[in-house]
Coordinates of C-alpha atoms in Angstrom, one line a residue:
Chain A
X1 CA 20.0 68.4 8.1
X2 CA 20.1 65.1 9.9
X3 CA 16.6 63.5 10.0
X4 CA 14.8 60.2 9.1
X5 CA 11.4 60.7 7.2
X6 CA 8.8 57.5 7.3
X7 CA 6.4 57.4 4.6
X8 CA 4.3 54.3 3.5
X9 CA 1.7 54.0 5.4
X10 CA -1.6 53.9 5.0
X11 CA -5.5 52.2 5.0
X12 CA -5.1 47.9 4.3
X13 CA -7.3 45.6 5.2
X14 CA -6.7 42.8 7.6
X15 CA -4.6 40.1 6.3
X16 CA -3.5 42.4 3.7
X17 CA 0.7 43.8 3.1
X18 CA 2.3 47.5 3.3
X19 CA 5.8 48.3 2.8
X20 CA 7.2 50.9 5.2
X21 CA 10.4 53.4 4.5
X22 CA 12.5 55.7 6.2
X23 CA 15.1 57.8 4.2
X24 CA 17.9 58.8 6.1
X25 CA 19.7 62.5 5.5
X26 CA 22.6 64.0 6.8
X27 CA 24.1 60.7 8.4
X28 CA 24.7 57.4 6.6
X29 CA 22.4 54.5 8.1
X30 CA 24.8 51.9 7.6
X31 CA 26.8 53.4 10.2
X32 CA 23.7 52.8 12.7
X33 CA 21.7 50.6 14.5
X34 CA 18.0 50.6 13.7
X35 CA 14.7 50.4 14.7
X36 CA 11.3 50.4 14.1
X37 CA 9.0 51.4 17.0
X38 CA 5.0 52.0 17.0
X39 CA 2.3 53.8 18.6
X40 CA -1.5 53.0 18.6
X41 CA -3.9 55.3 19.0
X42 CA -4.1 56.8 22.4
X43 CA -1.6 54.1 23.6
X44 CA 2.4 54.3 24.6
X45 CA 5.0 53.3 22.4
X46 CA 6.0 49.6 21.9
X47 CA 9.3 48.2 20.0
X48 CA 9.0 46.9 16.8
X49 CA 12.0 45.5 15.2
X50 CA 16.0 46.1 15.7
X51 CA 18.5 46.3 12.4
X52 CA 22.8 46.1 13.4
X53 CA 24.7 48.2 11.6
X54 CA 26.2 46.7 8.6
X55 CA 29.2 46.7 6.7
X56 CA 30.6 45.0 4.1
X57 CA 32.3 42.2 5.8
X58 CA 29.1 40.6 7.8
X59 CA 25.6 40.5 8.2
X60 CA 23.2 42.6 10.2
X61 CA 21.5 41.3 13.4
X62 CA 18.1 41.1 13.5
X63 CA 15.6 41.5 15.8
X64 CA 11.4 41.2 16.4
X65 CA 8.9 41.5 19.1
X66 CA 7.0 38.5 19.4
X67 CA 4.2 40.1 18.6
X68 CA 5.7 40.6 14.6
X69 CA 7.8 37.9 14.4
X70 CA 7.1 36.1 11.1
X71 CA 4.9 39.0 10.1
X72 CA 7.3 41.8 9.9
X73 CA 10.7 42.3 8.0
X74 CA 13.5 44.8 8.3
X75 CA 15.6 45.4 5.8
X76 CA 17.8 48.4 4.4
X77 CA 19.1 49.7 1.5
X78 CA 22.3 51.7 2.1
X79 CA 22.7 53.2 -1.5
X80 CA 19.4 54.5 -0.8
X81 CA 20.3 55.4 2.6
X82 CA 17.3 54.1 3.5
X83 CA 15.6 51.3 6.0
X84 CA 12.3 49.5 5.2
X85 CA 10.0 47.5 7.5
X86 CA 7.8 44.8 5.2
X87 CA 4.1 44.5 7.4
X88 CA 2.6 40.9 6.0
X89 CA -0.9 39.2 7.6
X90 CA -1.9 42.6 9.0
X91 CA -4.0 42.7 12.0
X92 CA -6.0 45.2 13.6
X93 CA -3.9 45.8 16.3
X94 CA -1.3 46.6 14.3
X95 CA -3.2 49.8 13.7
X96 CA -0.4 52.5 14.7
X97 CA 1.8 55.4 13.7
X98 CA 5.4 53.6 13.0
X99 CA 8.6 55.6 13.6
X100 CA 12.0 54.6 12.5
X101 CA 14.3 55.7 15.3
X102 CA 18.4 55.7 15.2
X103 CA 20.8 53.8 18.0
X104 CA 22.7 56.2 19.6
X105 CA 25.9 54.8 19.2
X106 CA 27.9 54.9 15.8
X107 CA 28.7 51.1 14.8
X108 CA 26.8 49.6 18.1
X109 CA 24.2 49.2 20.5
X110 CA 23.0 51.2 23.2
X111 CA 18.9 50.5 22.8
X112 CA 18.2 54.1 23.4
X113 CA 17.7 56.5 20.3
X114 CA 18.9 59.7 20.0
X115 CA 16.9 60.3 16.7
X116 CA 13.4 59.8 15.6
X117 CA 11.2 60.2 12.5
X118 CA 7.8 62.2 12.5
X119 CA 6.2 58.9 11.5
X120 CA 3.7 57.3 9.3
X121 CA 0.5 56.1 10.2
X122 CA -0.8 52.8 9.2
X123 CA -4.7 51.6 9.8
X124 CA -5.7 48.2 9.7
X125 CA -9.5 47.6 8.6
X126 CA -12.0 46.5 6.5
Chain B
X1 CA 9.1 41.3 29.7
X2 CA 10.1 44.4 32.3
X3 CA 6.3 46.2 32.7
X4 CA 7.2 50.3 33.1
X5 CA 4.5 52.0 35.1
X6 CA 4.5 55.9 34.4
X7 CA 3.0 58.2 37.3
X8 CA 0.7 60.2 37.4
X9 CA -1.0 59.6 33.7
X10 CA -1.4 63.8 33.7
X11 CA 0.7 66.2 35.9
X12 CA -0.9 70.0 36.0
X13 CA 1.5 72.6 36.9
X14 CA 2.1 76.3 35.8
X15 CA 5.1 77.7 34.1
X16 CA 8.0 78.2 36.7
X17 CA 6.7 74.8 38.5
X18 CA 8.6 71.8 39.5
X19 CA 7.6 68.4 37.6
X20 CA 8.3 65.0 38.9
X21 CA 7.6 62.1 36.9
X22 CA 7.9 58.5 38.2
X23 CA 8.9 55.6 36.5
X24 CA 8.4 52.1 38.2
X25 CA 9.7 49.1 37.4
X26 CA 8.1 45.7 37.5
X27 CA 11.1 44.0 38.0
X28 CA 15.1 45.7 38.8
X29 CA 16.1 47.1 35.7
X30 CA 19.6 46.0 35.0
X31 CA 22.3 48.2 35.8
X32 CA 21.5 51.8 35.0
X33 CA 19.8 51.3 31.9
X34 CA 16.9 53.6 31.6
X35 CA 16.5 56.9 29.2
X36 CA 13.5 58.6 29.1
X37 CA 11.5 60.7 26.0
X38 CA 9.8 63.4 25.0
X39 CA 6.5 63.8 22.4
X40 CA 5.2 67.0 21.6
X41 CA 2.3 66.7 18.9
X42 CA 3.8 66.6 15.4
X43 CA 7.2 66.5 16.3
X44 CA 9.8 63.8 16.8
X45 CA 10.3 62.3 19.7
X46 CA 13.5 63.5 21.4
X47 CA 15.9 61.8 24.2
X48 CA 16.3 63.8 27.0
X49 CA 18.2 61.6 29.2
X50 CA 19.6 57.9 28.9
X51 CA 21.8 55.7 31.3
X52 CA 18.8 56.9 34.0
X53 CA 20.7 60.9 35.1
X54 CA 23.1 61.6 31.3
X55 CA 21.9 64.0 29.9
X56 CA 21.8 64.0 25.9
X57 CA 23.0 66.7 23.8
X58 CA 21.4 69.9 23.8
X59 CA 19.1 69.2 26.4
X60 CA 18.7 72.3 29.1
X61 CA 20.2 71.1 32.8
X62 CA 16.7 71.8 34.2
X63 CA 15.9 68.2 33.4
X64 CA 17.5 65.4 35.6
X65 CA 16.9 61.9 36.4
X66 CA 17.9 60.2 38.8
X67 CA 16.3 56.5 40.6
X68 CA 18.0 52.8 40.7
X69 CA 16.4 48.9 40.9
X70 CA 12.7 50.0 40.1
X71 CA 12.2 53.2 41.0
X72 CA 13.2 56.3 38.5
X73 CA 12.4 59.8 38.4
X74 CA 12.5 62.4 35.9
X75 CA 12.6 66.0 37.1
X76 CA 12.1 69.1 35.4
X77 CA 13.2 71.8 37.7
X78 CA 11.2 75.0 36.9
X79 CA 8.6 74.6 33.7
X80 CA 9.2 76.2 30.5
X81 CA 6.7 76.8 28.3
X82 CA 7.9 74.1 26.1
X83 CA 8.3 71.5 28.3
X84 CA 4.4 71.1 28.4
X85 CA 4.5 67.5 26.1
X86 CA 4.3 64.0 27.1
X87 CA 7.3 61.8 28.4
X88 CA 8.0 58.3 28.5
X89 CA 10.7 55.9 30.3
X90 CA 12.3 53.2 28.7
X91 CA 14.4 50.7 30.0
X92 CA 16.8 48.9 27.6
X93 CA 18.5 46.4 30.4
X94 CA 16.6 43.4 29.8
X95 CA 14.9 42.6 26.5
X96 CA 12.8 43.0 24.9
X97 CA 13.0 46.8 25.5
X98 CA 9.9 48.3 26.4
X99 CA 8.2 52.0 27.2
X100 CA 5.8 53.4 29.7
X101 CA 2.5 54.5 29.1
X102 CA 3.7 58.2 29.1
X103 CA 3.4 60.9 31.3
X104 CA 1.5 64.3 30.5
X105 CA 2.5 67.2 31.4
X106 CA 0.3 70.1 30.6
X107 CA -0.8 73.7 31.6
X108 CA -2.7 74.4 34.6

């Protein structure tokens, strides 16, 4: 079955780190663009962070929001067939479910996603 | 940053209705670069429709969009039970990319 599964998440306190995953099945992630996208409570859905699809003569392009940028890292494993999002110098607003979500297009971009994880909550407070 | 204002916040129809949802733009949305979502509680979020009226695969022809520049529209034709569930627009022309704040659509 072809589905991404985010796990992770959890109660830190401000200032504080949590390591987010997605395992991919049924696809191979290197063969996709990723992202991370979150939800607060209540609230709509807000961009997170953008992985390229990789191979094995270049690197991946990266992209943040401003609103992680130096906070946040993506990263991927593709033995692992996996994709990880690193949360540093947590704040309360990042206080939100946090869903991994797949380009569309095979070995491009198309910023819309055509497959999404169930999602992992993560709660920022003392 | 493009600001996506979804109308109305809650839409209450009965099975066998027609929805419209609108999706407005704070500034022209580059070419036709606009897909819109749907949440259902527990669930993943699915794509119903991308490049504002393609639909994506699997998804029933009684969904539609249509709209250009700022104004888009998702339509739902006659309701199905299922179809009661939030949805979101998204525009991807300019970055970054950004939502709405969701439409509900529930049960009257």
């Amino acid at each position: 079955e072809v589905q991404l599964v985010e796990s992770g998440g959890g109660l830190v306190e401000p200032g504080g780190s949590l390591r987010l995953s997605c395992a991919a099945s049924g696809f191979s992630i290197s063969s996709y663009s990723m992202n991370w996208v979150r939800q607060a409570p209540g609230k709509g859905l807000e961009w997170v962070s953008y992985m390229s699809s990789s191979s094995s003569s270049s690197s991946s392009t990266i992209y943040y929001a401003d609103s992680v940028k130096g906070r946040f890292t993506i990263s991927r494993d593709n033995a692992k067939n996996s994709l990880y999002l690193q949360m540093n110098s947590l704040r309360a607003e990042d206080t939100a479910v946090y869903y991994c979500a797949r380009d569309f297009v095979v070995r491009g971009t198309s910023w819309y996603f055509d497959l999404w994880g169930r999602g992992t909550l993560v709660s920022v407070s003392s | 940053e493009i600001v996506l204002t979804q109308s109305p916040g809650t839409l209450s129809l009965s099975p066998g209705e027609r929805a419209t949802l609108s999706c407005r733009a704070s500034q022209s949305v580059n070419s036709i670069y606009l897909a819109w979502y749907q949440q259902k509680p527990g669930q993943a979020l699915r794509l119903l429709i991308y490049g504002v009226s393609s639909r994506a695969t699997g998804i029933p022809d009684r969904f539609s969009g249509s709209g250009s520049g700022t104004d888009f529209t998702l339509t739902i034709s006659r309701l199905e039970p299922e179809d009661f569930a939030v949805y979101y627009c998204q525009q991807y022309g300019s970055p970054p990319l950004t939502f709405g704040g969701g439409t509900r659509v529930e049960i009257k």
